[in-house]
Structure formats: C-alpha cells, structure tokens
Amino acid sequence: MPGGTVEGGGLPAPEVGIVLGSGLGALAAAIEVVGTLDYSEIPDFPRSTVAGHRGRFIYGRLGGKYVIAMEGRVHYYEGYSIQDVVLPVRAMCCLGIGTLIVSNAAGGLCPLFEVGDIMAIEDHINLIPNPLVGANDPELGVRFPDMGEPYDRKLISLAHAVALAQGTNLRQGVYVGSTGPSYETPAEVRYFRGIGGDAIGMSTTPEVIVARHQGVRVLGFSLITNTLTGEPAQLFGGPKLTHAEVIEAGDRAMPRLCALVREVVEKM
Ligand code: HPA
C-alpha cells in the first residue's frame, strides 16, 4: 500500500512506478539504487528479445521519493501474449504504487510536431489487444473500468509547469498504440491522423489500461523520434525510416525528458 512497506522486506513501498521506455533510459542513473531484480530471476517473467534491452526492476529513491522502475519492457510485436506484456506493470501496481509514469518513442502525426519534441499524452487510442480481455480478477479492479481520464490532468498540468521553468517546449496530444512492428504506410498515417492521433507508437496503451484498472494514476510522455507526413515516399525519394534513426533521435532528447520527469516526481 502507498506509505506502507514492501511485504516481508521492511522497506518502504514505492510511491511511483516508472517504465523507462525510449527516452527515459538514462533516468536509471539518476535513481539512488537500493536494490535491483533481474526479470530472469522471476519465474515466468517476460524478457525483451530486442537487442541491447536489459530487463530488470530498479528500486530506489528519485526526487526524494521511493520509486520502482522497469528498465526494459516487452512489446506485443515480440510475440508475447498481451497479459505477459503488462505483467511487469501489474507487479508494480500490486506493490502499491499510486502513480505510473510511462514513456515511449513515437512517430509524429501532428504536422506541428518536430523530431525531438516531447509530448505529454492527454489521451490514447488503443489498437493493441486490450489486456483486460479474459476473466476479471475483482481484487485488481472492476470488470468494466472507466477510462474517462486515462492520463491524470493534474499531473499533466504539473508537467507543463515544470517544462516551462526548464525551458522545454512540452507538446500535448493523443497517442495511438498500434501493434507494429512495421511502420505505417502513407495511407495509414492519414487514417491515424484522421481518427484523432497526434503521435503513434507500439507500446504504452496496454500498460496504461491495467494501471487504470488497478486505480493507479498515470502520466505519459511520447518522444517524437520521426515525423510522419502521409505523403507517398516516392514523392520525395527520401531515406526510409529505420529503427536506428528512431533510437538516435530518442537518445538526443533523453536528457530533457529525464530532467522533466525527475522534477515532476520531486514536485508531485
Ligand atoms: N510509428 C510507430 N512506432 C514508432 C514510430 C513510428 O513512426 N516511431 C517510433 N516508434
């Protein structure tokens, strides 16, 4: 429970859970580590198949609060069941976190967005299977959870205030969670823009759904690693979108996102 202790360990329960997705990896170094637990040590826990992704929980202090962070997440496109994808977030919620902070790399659908922009997620459109399909465990949450405020408005306001003070131009918009792993076709880009998306990526929405199911408030950020125009590529003959480009853009914007999240945790 928030303010309680981790069962059996005598340590304070973490107040905040953080998914160190693209753009937040470096935040791990800012945590005063109390302990770590490799996913490989947990029976039946999913492990990322993407090269270079480590998989472990980090428990420690950040911005004066006890936090638990997921260094490495798994994606639906890796072939895991949707229940496996959300298992680490479920575990953090069961440890008693009151707030979940998530980040992702995303393609910009909104024409105003530029590579390197950070977007506070105000809402999402989930096109990845819903992790709540199947028997409901009433100890975790209700059968039909409300999704009227998936991302906490007060935390978004706080993020804007912190970003302003830090000189970071924080965008805001709707995140589309799609399965991937192929990037979008030009027609799909126009479609996703048309249905209200501002950014699109391949993670996050299932994690947010289970966090809301368990009554945990959520703050989410997308790092815009590339912009999507919806124009057929042959009109430009330009370079193709690669994973390397996405990673590189994410790494460049990482210090700004880490500074933002660190101060938001401190002030919330
Ligand atoms: N599409 C989907 N997922 C992504 C993208 C994109 O353009 N960029 C980073 N993740």
Short mmCIF file of C-alpha atoms and ligand atoms in Angstrom, two decimals:
data_model
loop_
_atom_site.label_atom_id
_atom_site.label_comp_id
_atom_site.label_asym_id
_atom_site.label_seq_id
_atom_site.Cartn_x
_atom_site.Cartn_y
_atom_site.Cartn_z
CA MET A 1 0.00 0.00 0.00
CA PRO A 2 1.18 3.60 -0.53
CA GLY A 3 3.13 4.66 2.52
CA GLY A 4 3.34 1.05 3.72
CA THR A 5 6.23 -1.34 3.44
CA VAL A 6 7.19 -3.87 0.82
CA GLU A 7 5.84 -7.10 2.22
CA GLY A 8 8.42 -9.04 4.14
CA GLY A 9 11.28 -6.69 3.29
CA GLY A 10 10.72 -3.93 5.79
CA LEU A 11 11.39 -1.38 3.05
CA PRO A 12 9.02 1.46 2.16
CA ALA A 13 6.64 0.61 -0.65
CA PRO A 14 7.41 2.56 -3.83
CA GLU A 15 5.13 5.54 -4.43
CA VAL A 16 5.87 5.86 -8.11
CA GLY A 17 6.39 3.27 -10.83
CA ILE A 18 8.33 4.31 -13.91
CA VAL A 19 8.55 2.50 -17.24
CA LEU A 20 11.93 3.51 -18.62
CA GLY A 21 10.91 3.37 -22.25
CA SER A 22 12.71 5.07 -25.10
CA GLY A 23 13.87 8.49 -23.98
CA LEU A 24 13.93 7.70 -20.29
CA GLY A 25 16.65 5.04 -20.14
CA ALA A 26 19.17 7.48 -18.67
CA LEU A 27 16.86 8.20 -15.76
CA ALA A 28 18.07 4.88 -14.28
CA ALA A 29 21.37 6.59 -13.50
CA ALA A 30 19.56 9.31 -11.52
CA ILE A 31 17.96 6.78 -9.15
CA GLU A 32 19.73 6.22 -5.83
CA VAL A 33 19.56 2.45 -6.12
CA VAL A 34 18.51 0.44 -3.08
CA GLY A 35 18.16 -2.84 -4.96
CA THR A 36 17.64 -4.40 -8.37
CA LEU A 37 15.94 -7.56 -9.55
CA ASP A 38 16.59 -9.08 -12.97
CA TYR A 39 13.48 -10.25 -14.78
CA SER A 40 15.37 -13.52 -15.42
CA GLU A 41 15.25 -14.24 -11.69
CA ILE A 42 11.44 -14.06 -11.66
CA PRO A 43 9.75 -17.28 -12.80
CA ASP A 44 7.67 -16.93 -15.99
CA PHE A 45 8.58 -13.25 -16.41
CA PRO A 46 8.84 -11.95 -19.99
CA ARG A 47 12.24 -10.87 -21.25
CA SER A 48 12.84 -8.49 -24.15
CA THR A 49 14.00 -10.04 -27.38
CA VAL A 50 15.18 -6.66 -28.70
CA ALA A 51 18.98 -6.45 -28.72
CA GLY A 52 20.51 -4.20 -26.09
CA HIS A 53 17.39 -4.04 -23.92
CA ARG A 54 18.11 -5.12 -20.38
CA GLY A 55 15.35 -6.38 -18.22
CA ARG A 56 15.28 -5.57 -14.52
CA PHE A 57 13.46 -3.69 -11.81
CA ILE A 58 15.29 -0.90 -10.03
CA TYR A 59 14.07 0.08 -6.57
CA GLY A 60 15.40 3.24 -5.00
CA ARG A 61 14.96 6.95 -4.45
CA LEU A 62 14.34 9.67 -7.01
CA GLY A 63 13.39 13.27 -6.26
CA GLY A 64 13.03 12.37 -2.58
CA LYS A 65 10.54 9.56 -3.24
CA TYR A 66 10.77 5.79 -3.27
CA VAL A 67 10.29 4.59 -6.82
CA ILE A 68 10.37 1.36 -8.74
CA ALA A 69 11.48 1.47 -12.34
CA MET A 70 11.24 -1.04 -15.16
CA GLU A 71 14.49 -0.99 -17.09
CA GLY A 72 13.27 -2.68 -20.23
CA ARG A 73 9.75 -3.59 -21.29
CA VAL A 74 8.42 -6.16 -23.73
CA HIS A 75 6.21 -5.35 -26.67
CA TYR A 76 3.27 -7.19 -28.17
CA TYR A 77 5.07 -7.36 -31.53
CA GLU A 78 7.76 -9.55 -29.92
CA GLY A 79 5.19 -12.33 -29.80
CA TYR A 80 4.27 -12.24 -26.12
CA SER A 81 0.68 -12.59 -25.02
CA ILE A 82 -0.86 -9.26 -24.07
CA GLN A 83 -1.09 -10.50 -20.45
CA ASP A 84 2.69 -11.10 -20.44
CA VAL A 85 3.27 -7.63 -21.89
CA VAL A 86 1.53 -5.99 -18.93
CA LEU A 87 2.81 -8.35 -16.21
CA PRO A 88 5.67 -6.08 -15.02
CA VAL A 89 3.29 -3.10 -14.73
CA ARG A 90 0.76 -5.30 -12.90
CA ALA A 91 3.57 -6.26 -10.48
CA MET A 92 4.44 -2.61 -9.80
CA CYS A 93 0.77 -1.76 -9.22
CA CYS A 94 0.50 -4.68 -6.78
CA LEU A 95 3.49 -3.29 -4.87
CA GLY A 96 1.32 -0.28 -4.09
CA ILE A 97 2.45 2.48 -6.44
CA GLY A 98 0.00 5.37 -6.60
CA THR A 99 1.37 6.80 -9.82
CA LEU A 100 2.75 5.26 -13.00
CA ILE A 101 4.96 7.26 -15.36
CA VAL A 102 5.39 5.85 -18.86
CA SER A 103 7.42 6.93 -21.84
CA ASN A 104 7.75 5.83 -25.42
CA ALA A 105 9.24 6.67 -28.78
CA ALA A 106 6.63 7.75 -31.26
CA GLY A 107 6.19 8.96 -34.79
CA GLY A 108 4.67 12.43 -35.04
CA LEU A 109 1.29 12.54 -36.78
CA CYS A 110 0.50 16.15 -35.86
CA PRO A 111 2.02 18.33 -38.60
CA LEU A 112 3.28 20.82 -35.99
CA PHE A 113 5.50 18.27 -34.28
CA GLU A 114 9.24 18.15 -34.89
CA VAL A 115 11.83 15.47 -34.26
CA GLY A 116 13.00 15.76 -30.65
CA ASP A 117 9.71 17.15 -29.35
CA ILE A 118 8.30 15.77 -26.10
CA MET A 119 4.53 15.25 -25.96
CA ALA A 120 2.54 14.88 -22.75
CA ILE A 121 -0.05 12.19 -23.52
CA GLU A 122 -3.52 13.56 -22.80
CA ASP A 123 -5.46 10.56 -24.13
CA HIS A 124 -4.93 7.46 -26.24
CA ILE A 125 -6.46 5.27 -28.89
CA ASN A 126 -5.63 1.62 -28.18
CA LEU A 127 -5.28 -0.56 -31.27
CA ILE A 128 -3.26 -3.26 -29.47
CA PRO A 129 -5.34 -6.08 -27.92
CA ASN A 130 -6.91 -5.00 -24.64
CA PRO A 131 -5.13 -6.75 -21.74
CA LEU A 132 -8.34 -6.91 -19.72
CA VAL A 133 -9.93 -9.40 -22.11
CA GLY A 134 -10.46 -12.67 -20.23
CA ALA A 135 -11.57 -13.46 -16.70
CA ASN A 136 -11.54 -10.40 -14.44
CA ASP A 137 -9.84 -10.57 -11.05
CA PRO A 138 -12.03 -8.36 -8.84
CA GLU A 139 -9.14 -7.98 -6.39
CA LEU A 140 -7.33 -5.99 -9.06
CA GLY A 141 -10.21 -3.91 -10.40
CA VAL A 142 -13.71 -3.83 -11.80
CA ARG A 143 -14.87 -5.70 -14.90
CA PHE A 144 -15.64 -2.52 -16.85
CA PRO A 145 -13.18 0.16 -15.74
CA ASP A 146 -13.88 3.82 -16.52
CA MET A 147 -11.40 5.36 -18.97
CA GLY A 148 -12.67 8.95 -18.87
CA GLU A 149 -9.36 10.30 -17.62
CA PRO A 150 -6.68 7.79 -18.58
CA TYR A 151 -3.90 10.34 -18.03
CA ASP A 152 -4.13 12.42 -14.86
CA ARG A 153 -4.96 16.05 -15.65
CA LYS A 154 -3.30 17.44 -12.54
CA LEU A 155 -0.06 15.64 -13.36
CA ILE A 156 -0.18 16.93 -16.95
CA SER A 157 -0.55 20.49 -15.58
CA LEU A 158 2.39 19.92 -13.24
CA ALA A 159 4.45 18.60 -16.17
CA HIS A 160 3.67 21.76 -18.16
CA ALA A 161 4.68 24.00 -15.24
CA VAL A 162 7.96 22.12 -14.77
CA ALA A 163 8.67 22.09 -18.51
CA LEU A 164 8.07 25.84 -18.75
CA ALA A 165 10.50 26.51 -15.90
CA GLN A 166 13.08 24.23 -17.54
CA GLY A 167 12.71 25.89 -20.95
CA THR A 168 11.33 22.73 -22.54
CA ASN A 169 8.61 23.19 -25.13
CA LEU A 170 6.19 20.48 -23.99
CA ARG A 171 3.60 19.43 -26.54
CA GLN A 172 0.35 17.67 -25.70
CA GLY A 173 -1.71 15.21 -27.69
CA VAL A 174 -3.33 11.86 -28.32
CA TYR A 175 -1.15 8.74 -28.57
CA VAL A 176 -2.17 5.89 -30.86
CA GLY A 177 -0.96 2.47 -29.67
CA SER A 178 -0.58 0.14 -32.64
CA THR A 179 0.91 -3.34 -32.78
CA GLY A 180 3.70 -2.64 -35.26
CA PRO A 181 6.30 -3.87 -35.94
CA SER A 182 6.03 -2.44 -39.44
CA TYR A 183 5.93 1.33 -39.55
CA GLU A 184 2.84 2.97 -41.01
CA THR A 185 2.02 3.23 -44.68
CA PRO A 186 1.21 6.73 -46.01
CA ALA A 187 -2.50 5.83 -46.12
CA GLU A 188 -2.35 4.59 -42.52
CA VAL A 189 -0.68 7.83 -41.44
CA ARG A 190 -3.54 9.83 -42.98
CA TYR A 191 -6.04 7.47 -41.35
CA PHE A 192 -4.49 7.69 -37.86
CA ARG A 193 -4.34 11.47 -38.16
CA GLY A 194 -7.97 11.47 -39.27
CA ILE A 195 -9.16 9.50 -36.25
CA GLY A 196 -7.52 11.98 -33.88
CA GLY A 197 -3.98 10.76 -33.34
CA ASP A 198 -1.08 13.15 -32.74
CA ALA A 199 1.64 10.54 -32.25
CA ILE A 200 1.88 6.79 -32.87
CA GLY A 201 3.95 4.04 -31.30
CA MET A 202 3.98 0.36 -30.44
CA SER A 203 3.65 0.28 -26.64
CA THR A 204 2.18 2.02 -23.59
CA THR A 205 -1.59 1.74 -24.09
CA PRO A 206 -1.97 -1.80 -22.63
CA GLU A 207 0.19 -0.77 -19.64
CA VAL A 208 -1.95 2.30 -19.03
CA ILE A 209 -5.15 0.25 -19.25
CA VAL A 210 -4.03 -2.15 -16.49
CA ALA A 211 -2.75 0.70 -14.32
CA ARG A 212 -6.13 2.44 -14.58
CA HIS A 213 -7.83 -0.92 -13.91
CA GLN A 214 -5.89 -1.04 -10.63
CA GLY A 215 -6.76 2.58 -9.80
CA VAL A 216 -3.24 3.91 -10.37
CA ARG A 217 -2.98 7.42 -11.86
CA VAL A 218 -0.87 7.78 -14.97
CA LEU A 219 1.43 10.34 -16.55
CA GLY A 220 2.80 9.57 -20.02
CA PHE A 221 5.26 11.11 -22.43
CA SER A 222 5.99 10.45 -26.08
CA LEU A 223 9.30 11.37 -27.56
CA ILE A 224 8.84 12.31 -31.18
CA THR A 225 11.64 10.44 -32.95
CA ASN A 226 10.42 10.96 -36.51
CA THR A 227 7.66 12.81 -38.30
CA LEU A 228 5.09 11.10 -40.46
CA THR A 229 3.74 13.08 -43.40
CA GLY A 230 1.27 10.72 -45.02
CA GLU A 231 2.83 11.56 -48.40
CA PRO A 232 3.89 8.58 -50.50
CA ALA A 233 7.68 8.17 -50.08
CA GLN A 234 8.24 8.13 -53.83
CA LEU A 235 7.20 11.79 -53.98
CA PHE A 236 10.37 12.63 -52.08
CA GLY A 237 12.63 9.70 -52.85
CA GLY A 238 13.90 10.34 -49.33
CA PRO A 239 15.54 7.96 -46.90
CA LYS A 240 13.48 5.17 -45.37
CA LEU A 241 12.53 5.20 -41.68
CA THR A 242 14.83 2.91 -39.69
CA HIS A 243 14.91 1.69 -36.09
CA ALA A 244 18.42 3.18 -35.77
CA GLU A 245 17.10 6.64 -36.62
CA VAL A 246 14.35 6.26 -34.02
CA ILE A 247 16.87 5.21 -31.33
CA GLU A 248 19.25 8.05 -32.19
CA ALA A 249 16.55 10.74 -32.02
CA GLY A 250 15.37 9.26 -28.73
CA ASP A 251 18.87 9.39 -27.26
CA ARG A 252 19.30 13.03 -28.25
CA ALA A 253 16.12 14.16 -26.50
CA MET A 254 16.69 11.92 -23.47
CA PRO A 255 18.37 14.49 -21.15
CA ARG A 256 15.42 16.89 -21.45
CA LEU A 257 12.82 14.19 -20.75
CA CYS A 258 14.83 12.80 -17.82
CA ALA A 259 15.17 16.27 -16.26
CA LEU A 260 11.44 16.83 -16.70
CA VAL A 261 10.40 13.52 -15.11
CA ARG A 262 12.86 13.85 -12.26
CA GLU A 263 11.45 17.23 -11.23
CA VAL A 264 7.84 16.15 -11.74
CA VAL A 265 8.45 13.22 -9.35
CA GLU A 266 10.00 15.61 -6.84
CA LYS A 267 7.09 18.07 -7.01
CA MET A 268 4.13 15.71 -7.13
N1 HPA B 1 5.49 4.53 -35.95
C1 HPA B 1 5.26 3.62 -34.98
N2 HPA B 1 6.05 3.49 -33.92
C2 HPA B 1 7.10 4.32 -33.81
C3 HPA B 1 7.37 5.29 -34.79
C4 HPA B 1 6.53 5.39 -35.92
O1 HPA B 1 6.72 6.23 -36.82
N3 HPA B 1 8.48 5.96 -34.38
C5 HPA B 1 8.85 5.41 -33.19
N4 HPA B 1 8.01 4.41 -32.85
#
